Short mmCIF file of C-alpha atoms in Angstrom, two decimals:
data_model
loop_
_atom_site.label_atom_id
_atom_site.label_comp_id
_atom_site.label_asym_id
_atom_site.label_seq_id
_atom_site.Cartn_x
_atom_site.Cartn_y
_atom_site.Cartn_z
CA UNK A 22 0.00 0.00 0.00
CA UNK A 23 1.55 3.51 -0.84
CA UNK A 24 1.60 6.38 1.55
CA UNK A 25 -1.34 8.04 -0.47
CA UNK A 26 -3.63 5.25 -0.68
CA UNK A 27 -3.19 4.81 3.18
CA UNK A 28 -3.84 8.65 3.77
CA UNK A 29 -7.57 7.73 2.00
CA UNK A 30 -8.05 4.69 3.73
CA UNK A 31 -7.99 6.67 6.89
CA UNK A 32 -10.53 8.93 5.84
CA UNK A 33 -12.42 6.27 4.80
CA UNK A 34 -12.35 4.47 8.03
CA UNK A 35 -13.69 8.29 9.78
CA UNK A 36 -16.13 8.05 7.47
CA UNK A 37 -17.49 5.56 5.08
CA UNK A 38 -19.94 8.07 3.39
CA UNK A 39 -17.25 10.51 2.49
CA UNK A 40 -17.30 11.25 -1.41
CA UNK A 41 -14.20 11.40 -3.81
CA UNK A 42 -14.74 15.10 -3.79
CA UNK A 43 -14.60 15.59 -0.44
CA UNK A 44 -11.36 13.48 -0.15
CA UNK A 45 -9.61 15.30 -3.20
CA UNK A 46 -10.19 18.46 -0.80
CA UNK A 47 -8.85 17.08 2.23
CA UNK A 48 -5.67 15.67 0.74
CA UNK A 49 -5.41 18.63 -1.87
CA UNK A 50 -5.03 16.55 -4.98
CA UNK A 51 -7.22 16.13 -8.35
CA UNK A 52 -11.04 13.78 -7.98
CA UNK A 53 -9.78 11.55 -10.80
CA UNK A 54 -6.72 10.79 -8.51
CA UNK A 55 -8.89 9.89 -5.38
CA UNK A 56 -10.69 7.51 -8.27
CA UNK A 57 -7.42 5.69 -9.06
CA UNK A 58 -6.51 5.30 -5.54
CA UNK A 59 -9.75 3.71 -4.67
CA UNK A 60 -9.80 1.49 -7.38
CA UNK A 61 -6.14 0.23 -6.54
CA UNK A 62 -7.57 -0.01 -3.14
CA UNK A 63 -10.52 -1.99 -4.06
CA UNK A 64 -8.23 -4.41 -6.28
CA UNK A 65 -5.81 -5.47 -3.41
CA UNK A 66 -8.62 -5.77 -0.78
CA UNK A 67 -8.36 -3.00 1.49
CA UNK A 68 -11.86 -1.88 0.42
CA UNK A 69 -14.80 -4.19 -0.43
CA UNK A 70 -17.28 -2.65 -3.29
CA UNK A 71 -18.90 0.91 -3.62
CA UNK A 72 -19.98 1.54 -0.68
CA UNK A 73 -16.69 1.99 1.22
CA UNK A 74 -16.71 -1.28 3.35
CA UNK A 75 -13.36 -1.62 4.74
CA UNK A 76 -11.42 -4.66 5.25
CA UNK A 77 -9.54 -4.45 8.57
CA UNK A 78 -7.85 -7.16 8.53
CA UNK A 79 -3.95 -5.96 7.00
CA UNK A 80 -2.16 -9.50 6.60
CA UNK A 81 1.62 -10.74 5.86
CA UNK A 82 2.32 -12.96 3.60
CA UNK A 83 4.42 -15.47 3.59
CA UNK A 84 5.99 -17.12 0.28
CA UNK A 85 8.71 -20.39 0.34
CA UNK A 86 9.30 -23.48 1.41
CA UNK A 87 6.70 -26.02 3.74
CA UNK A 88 9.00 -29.16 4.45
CA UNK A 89 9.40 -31.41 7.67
CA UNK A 90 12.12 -31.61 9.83
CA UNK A 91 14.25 -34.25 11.00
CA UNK A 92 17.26 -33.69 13.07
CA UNK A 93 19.87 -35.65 14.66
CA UNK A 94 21.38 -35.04 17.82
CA UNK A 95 24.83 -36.74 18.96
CA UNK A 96 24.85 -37.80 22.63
CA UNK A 97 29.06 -36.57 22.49
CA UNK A 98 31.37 -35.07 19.99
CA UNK A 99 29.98 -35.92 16.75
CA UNK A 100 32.22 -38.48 15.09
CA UNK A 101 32.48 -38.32 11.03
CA UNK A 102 31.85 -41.63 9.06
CA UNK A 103 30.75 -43.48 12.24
CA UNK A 104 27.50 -44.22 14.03
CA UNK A 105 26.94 -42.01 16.43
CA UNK A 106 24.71 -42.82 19.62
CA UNK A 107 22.14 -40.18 19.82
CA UNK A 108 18.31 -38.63 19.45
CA UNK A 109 16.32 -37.86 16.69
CA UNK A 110 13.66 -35.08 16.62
CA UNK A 111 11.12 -34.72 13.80
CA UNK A 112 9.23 -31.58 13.72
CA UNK A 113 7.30 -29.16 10.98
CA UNK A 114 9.86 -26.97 9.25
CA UNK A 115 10.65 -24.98 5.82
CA UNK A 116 12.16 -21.76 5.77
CA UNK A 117 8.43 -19.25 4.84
CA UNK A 118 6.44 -21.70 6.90
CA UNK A 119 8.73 -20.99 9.69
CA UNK A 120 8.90 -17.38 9.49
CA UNK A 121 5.00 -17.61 8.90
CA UNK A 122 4.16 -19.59 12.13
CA UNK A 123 6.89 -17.55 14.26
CA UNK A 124 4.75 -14.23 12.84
CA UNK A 125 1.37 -16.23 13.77
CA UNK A 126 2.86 -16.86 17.43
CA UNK A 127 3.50 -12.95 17.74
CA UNK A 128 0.00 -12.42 16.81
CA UNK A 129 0.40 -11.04 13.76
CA UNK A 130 -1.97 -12.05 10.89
CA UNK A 131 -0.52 -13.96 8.62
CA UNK A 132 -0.81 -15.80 5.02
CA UNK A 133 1.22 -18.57 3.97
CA UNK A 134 2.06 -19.79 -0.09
CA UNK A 135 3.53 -22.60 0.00
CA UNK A 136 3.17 -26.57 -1.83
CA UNK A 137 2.67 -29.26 0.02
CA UNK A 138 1.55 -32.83 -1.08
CA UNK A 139 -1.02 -35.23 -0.41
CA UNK A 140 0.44 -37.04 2.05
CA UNK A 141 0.67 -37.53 5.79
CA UNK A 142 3.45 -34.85 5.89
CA UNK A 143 1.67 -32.33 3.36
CA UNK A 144 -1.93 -32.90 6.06
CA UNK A 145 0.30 -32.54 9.23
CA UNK A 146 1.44 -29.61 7.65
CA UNK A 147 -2.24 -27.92 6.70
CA UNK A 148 -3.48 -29.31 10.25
CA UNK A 149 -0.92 -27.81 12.27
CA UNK A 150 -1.17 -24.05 10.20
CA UNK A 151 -4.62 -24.16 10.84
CA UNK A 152 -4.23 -24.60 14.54
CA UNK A 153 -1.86 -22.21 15.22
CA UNK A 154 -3.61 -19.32 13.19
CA UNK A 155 -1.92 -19.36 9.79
CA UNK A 156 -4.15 -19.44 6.59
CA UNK A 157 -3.26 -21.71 4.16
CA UNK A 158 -6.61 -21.42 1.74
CA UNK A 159 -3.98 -19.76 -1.04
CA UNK A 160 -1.34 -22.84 -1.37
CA UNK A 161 -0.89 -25.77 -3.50
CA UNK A 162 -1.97 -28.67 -2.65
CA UNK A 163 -0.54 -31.42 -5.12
CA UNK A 164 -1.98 -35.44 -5.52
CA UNK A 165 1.18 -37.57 -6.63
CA UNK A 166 3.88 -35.14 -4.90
CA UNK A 167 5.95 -35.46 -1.80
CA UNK A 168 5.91 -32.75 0.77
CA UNK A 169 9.55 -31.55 1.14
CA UNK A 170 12.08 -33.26 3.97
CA UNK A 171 14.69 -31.34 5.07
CA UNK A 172 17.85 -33.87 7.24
CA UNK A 173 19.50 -32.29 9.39
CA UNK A 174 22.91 -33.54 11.62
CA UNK A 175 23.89 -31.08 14.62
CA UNK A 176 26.94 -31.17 16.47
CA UNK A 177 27.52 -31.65 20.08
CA UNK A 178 27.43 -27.83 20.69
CA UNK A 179 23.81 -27.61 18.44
CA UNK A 180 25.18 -26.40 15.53
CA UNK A 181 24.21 -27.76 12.09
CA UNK A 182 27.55 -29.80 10.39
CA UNK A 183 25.60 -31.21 7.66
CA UNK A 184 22.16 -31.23 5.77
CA UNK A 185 20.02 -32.34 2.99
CA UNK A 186 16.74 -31.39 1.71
CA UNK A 187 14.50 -32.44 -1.08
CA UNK A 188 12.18 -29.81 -2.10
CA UNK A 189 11.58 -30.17 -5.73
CA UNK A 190 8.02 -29.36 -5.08
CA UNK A 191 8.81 -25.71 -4.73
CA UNK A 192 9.17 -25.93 -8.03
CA UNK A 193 5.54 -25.93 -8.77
CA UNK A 194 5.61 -22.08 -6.90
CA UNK A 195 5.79 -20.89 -10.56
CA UNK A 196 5.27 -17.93 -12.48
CA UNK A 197 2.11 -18.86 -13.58
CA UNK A 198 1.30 -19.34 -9.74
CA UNK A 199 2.44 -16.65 -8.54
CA UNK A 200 0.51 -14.23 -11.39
CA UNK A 201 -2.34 -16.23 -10.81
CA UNK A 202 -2.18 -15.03 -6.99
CA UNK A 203 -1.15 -11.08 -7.82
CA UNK A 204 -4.39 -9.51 -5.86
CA UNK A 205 -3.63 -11.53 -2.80
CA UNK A 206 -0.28 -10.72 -3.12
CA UNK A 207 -0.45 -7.37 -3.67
CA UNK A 208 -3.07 -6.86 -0.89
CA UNK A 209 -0.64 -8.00 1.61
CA UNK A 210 0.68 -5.42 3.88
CA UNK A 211 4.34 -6.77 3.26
CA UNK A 212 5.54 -9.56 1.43
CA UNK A 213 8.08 -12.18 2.92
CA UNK A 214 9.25 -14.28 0.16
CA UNK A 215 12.37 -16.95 0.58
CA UNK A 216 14.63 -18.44 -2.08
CA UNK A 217 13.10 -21.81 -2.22
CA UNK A 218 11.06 -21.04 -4.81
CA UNK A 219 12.16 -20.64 -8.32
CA UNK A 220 14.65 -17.60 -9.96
CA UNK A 221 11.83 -16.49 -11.87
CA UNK A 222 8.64 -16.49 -9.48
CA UNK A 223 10.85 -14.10 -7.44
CA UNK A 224 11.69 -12.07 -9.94
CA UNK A 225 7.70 -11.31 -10.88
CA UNK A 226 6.98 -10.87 -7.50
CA UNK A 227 9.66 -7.75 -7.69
CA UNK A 228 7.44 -6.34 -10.63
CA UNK A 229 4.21 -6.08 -8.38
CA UNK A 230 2.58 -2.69 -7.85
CA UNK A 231 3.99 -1.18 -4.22
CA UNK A 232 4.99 -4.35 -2.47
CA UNK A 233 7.05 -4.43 0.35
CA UNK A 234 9.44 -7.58 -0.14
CA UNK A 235 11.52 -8.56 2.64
CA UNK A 236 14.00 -11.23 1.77
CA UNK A 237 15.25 -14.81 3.64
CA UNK A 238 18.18 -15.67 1.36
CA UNK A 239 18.10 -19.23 2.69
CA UNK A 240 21.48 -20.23 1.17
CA UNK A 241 24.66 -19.42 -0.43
CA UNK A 242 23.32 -21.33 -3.63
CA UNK A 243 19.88 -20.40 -3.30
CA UNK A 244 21.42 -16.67 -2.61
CA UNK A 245 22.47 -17.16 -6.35
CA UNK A 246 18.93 -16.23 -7.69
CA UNK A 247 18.46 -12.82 -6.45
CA UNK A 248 21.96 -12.01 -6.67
CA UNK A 249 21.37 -9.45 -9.66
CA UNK A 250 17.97 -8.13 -8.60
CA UNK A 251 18.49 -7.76 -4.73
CA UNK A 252 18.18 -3.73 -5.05
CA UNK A 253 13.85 -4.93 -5.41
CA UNK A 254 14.13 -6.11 -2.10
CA UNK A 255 13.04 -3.63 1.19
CA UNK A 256 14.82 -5.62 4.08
CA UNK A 257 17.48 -8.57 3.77
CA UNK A 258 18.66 -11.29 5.91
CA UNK A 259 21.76 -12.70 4.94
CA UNK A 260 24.47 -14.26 7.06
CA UNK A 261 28.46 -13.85 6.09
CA UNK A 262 28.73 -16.40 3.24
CA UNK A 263 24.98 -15.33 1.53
CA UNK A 264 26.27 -11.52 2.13
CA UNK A 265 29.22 -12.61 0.05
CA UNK A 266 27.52 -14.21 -3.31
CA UNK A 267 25.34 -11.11 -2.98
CA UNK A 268 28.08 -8.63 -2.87
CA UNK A 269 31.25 -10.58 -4.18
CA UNK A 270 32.80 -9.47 -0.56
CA UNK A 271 34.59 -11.79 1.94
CA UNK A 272 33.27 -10.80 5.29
CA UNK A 273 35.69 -12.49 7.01
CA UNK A 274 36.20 -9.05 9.38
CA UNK A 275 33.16 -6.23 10.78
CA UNK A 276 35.06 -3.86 8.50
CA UNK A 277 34.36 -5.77 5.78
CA UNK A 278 30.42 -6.67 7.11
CA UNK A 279 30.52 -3.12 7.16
CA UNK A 280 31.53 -2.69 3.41
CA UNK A 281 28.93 -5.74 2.10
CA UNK A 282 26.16 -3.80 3.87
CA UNK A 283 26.87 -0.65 2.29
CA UNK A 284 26.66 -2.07 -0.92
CA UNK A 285 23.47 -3.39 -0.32
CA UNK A 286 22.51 0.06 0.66
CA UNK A 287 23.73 1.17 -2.47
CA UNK A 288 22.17 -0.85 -4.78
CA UNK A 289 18.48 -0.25 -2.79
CA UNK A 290 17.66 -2.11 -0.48
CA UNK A 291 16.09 -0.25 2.37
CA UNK A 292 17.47 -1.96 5.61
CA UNK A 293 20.66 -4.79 5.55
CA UNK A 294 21.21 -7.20 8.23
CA UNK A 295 24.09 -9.20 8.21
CA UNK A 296 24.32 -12.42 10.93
CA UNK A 297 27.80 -12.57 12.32
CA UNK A 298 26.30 -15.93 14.55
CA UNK A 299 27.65 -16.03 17.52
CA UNK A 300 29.52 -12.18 17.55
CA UNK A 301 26.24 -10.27 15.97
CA UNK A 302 24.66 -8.36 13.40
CA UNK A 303 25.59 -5.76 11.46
CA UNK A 304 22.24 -3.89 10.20
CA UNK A 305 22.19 -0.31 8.44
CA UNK A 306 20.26 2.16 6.37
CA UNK A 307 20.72 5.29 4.75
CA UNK A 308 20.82 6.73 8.43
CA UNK A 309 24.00 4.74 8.91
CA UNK A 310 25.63 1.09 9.25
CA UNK A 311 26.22 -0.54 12.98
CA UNK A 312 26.92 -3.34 15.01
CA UNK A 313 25.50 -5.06 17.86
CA UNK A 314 26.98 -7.92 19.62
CA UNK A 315 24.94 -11.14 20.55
CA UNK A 316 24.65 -11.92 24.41
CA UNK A 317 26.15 -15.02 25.22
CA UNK A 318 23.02 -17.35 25.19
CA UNK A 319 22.85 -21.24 25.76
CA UNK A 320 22.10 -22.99 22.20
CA UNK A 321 20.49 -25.66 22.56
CA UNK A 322 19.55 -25.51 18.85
CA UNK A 323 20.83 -23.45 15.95
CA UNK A 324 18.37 -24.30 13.59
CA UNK A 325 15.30 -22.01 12.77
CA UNK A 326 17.01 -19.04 15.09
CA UNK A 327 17.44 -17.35 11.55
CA UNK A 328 13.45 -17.61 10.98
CA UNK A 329 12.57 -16.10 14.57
CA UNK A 330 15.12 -13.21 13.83
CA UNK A 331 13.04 -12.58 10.21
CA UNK A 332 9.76 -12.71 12.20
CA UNK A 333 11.57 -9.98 14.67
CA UNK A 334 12.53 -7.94 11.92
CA UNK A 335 8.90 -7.78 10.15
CA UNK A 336 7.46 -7.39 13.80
CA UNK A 337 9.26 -4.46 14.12
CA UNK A 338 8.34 -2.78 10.68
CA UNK A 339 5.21 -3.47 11.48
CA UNK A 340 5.17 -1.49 14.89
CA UNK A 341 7.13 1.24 13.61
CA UNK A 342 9.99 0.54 15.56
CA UNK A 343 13.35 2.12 14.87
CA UNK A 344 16.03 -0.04 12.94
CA UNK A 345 17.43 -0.44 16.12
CA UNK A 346 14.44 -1.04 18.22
CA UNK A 347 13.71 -3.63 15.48
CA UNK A 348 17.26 -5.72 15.44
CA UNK A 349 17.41 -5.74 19.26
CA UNK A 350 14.05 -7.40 19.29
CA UNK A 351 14.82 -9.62 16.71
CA UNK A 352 17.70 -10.68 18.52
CA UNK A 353 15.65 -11.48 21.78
CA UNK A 354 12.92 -13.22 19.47
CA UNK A 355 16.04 -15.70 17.79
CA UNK A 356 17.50 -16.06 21.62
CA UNK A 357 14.34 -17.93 22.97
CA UNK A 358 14.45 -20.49 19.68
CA UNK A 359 18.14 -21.10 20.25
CA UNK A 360 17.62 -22.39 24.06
CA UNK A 361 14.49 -24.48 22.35
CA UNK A 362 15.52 -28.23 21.26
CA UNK A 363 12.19 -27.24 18.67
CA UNK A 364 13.22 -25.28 15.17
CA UNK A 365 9.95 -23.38 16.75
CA UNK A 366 9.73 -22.49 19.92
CA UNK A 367 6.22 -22.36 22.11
CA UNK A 368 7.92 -20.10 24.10
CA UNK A 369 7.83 -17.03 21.70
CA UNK A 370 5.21 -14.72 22.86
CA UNK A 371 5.52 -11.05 22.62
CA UNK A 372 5.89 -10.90 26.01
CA UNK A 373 8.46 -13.27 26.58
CA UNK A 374 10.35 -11.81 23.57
CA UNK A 375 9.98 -8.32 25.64
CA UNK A 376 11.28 -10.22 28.86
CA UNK A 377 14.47 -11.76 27.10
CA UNK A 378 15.67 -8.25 26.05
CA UNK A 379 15.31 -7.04 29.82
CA UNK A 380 17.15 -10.59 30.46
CA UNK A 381 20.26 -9.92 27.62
CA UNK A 382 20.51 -6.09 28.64
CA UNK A 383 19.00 -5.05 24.87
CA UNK A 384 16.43 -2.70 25.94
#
């Protein structure tokens, strides 16, 4: 939604009966503008035929990957081409349906585009959205395809050695789909997309009509697709190696964080920030580039911290918190899912995101 069509929506909301005229004279600008806005208005949703019924309910969206989880966990130092004694965990994963049900657990409203398949996976999947609060009425649901599985093998400090994941049914996110899903899309309040679906769904999505895109890069080889078009995006989440294929820099020092970040900048994306793991982020804007360091926190589990961070970040856009106010809570928000053996914790509440900043001194 642009500035201008959300100046009319508020007068709208004051009053339902007010006529183009009338609106023109309010916001100084020409009737036949007024009439353009409304109509864009009426085509993403915010308003519901002629008589100036508003839709309150602003949504996110969520576009990527819907896959399960299974993860190993080594009782002792993980040992390389041995068998080592340990614990398996299984659990609903996928890099947008992550994001998407950390958003839902901070009570935000939230959409989901994803493919899943007809089987017990692809159900557990639909099931478990619909419990939690996420809507999943605009995603594909394919006969004869396997929901993604994403293998995962942590070390004895919980951080990920090795992985594998078969999603070829991201594939079927297509262009086609994706057109075929513009007024939804477009009607979102932002757009989350991640790289699991294909080079050229993203790409359309960049050509939409005033959407916000915020970006989960996913990979270093996923990273590869929106290498040349990653000025589109409003916010991005890379960590060192993604920050490199996006920028062709080595951040293997802040100084050079520092550098990637401003190139970002440069080429247009609105707000950067760069995961240093364990030491931090590095986030900027055009009002500058910084670092904060992490506070030492127990992990448990590394996995999915990445997808409570995004959830922090589009949180705070969407309370109009400062870029700083937004990666400090972002933080807090990945700190509770690192002390969780879960890729999603049921810890992460609002509140308790709130009470883990007081806790790490990020207030």
């Amino acid at each position: 939604m642009t500035n201008r069509e959300r100046e009319i929506l508020e007068l709208i909301k004051k009053n339902p009966f007010i006529t183009q005229e009338e609106i023109a004279s309010k916001l100084n600008i020409a009737r036949a503008s007024v009439a353009v806005h409304i109509t864009n208005l009426m085509k993403k949703g915010y308003i519901l035929g002629k008589g100036y019924i508003v839709n309150e309910d602003e949504y996110v969206l969520v576009i990527g990957g819907a896959n399960v989880d299974i993860q190993g966990f080594p009782k002792s130092k993980l040992k390389f081409k041995d068998s080592n004694p340990g614990q398996l965990n299984m659990s609903l994963g996928g890099v947008g349906r992550n994001v998407a049900e950390n958003l839902a657990r901070l009570n935000v409203n939230v959409k989901l585009i994803t493919a899943v398949g007809e089987d017990v996976y692809g159900q557990k999947i639909l099931e478990h959205s619909k419990n939690i609060g996420i809507d999943m009425s605009h995603s594909l649901v394919l006969s004869g395809e396997y929901t993604s599985t994403y293998l995962s093998i942590l070390n004895e400090k919980g951080d990920m050695e090795v992985a594998l994941s078969c999603m070829d049914i991201c594939e079927k996110i297509n262009v086609d789909y994706i057109k075929a899903k513009r007024k939804i899309i477009e009607g979102s309040r932002l757009c989350v997309v991640d790289t699991n679906i294909p080079k050229e769904a993203i790409e359309v999505l960049t050509e939409f009509d005033d959407l916000i895109l915020f970006l989960d890069t996913v990979s270093t080889a996923k990273a590869e697709k929106v290498r040349d078009i990653i000025g589109n995006f409003h916010t991005v989440k890379p960590n060192i190696y993604e920050a490199e294929v996006l920028t062709g820099i080595c951040v293997d020092s802040v100084d050079k964080g520092k550098k990637a970040c401003e190139v970002l900048l440069n080429k247009g994306v609105r707000n950067v920030f760069i995961s240093l793991g364990e030491k931090g982020v590095i986030y900027g804007s055009k009002k500058g580039i910084h670092i904060i360091k992490m506070p030492k926190v127990e992990v448990v589990n590394a996995t999915g911290a990445g997808d409570a961070f995004l959830a922090g970040l589009v949180y705070g856009y969407l309370n109009e918190f400062t870029i700083e106010e937004t990666v400090k809570f972002a933080m807090s928000a990945a700190a509770i899912t690192l002390s969780s053996k879960d890729t999603i914790s049921d810890r992460l509440t609002v509140q308790n995101v709130k009470d883990k900043q007081k806790e790490l001194g990020l207030c």
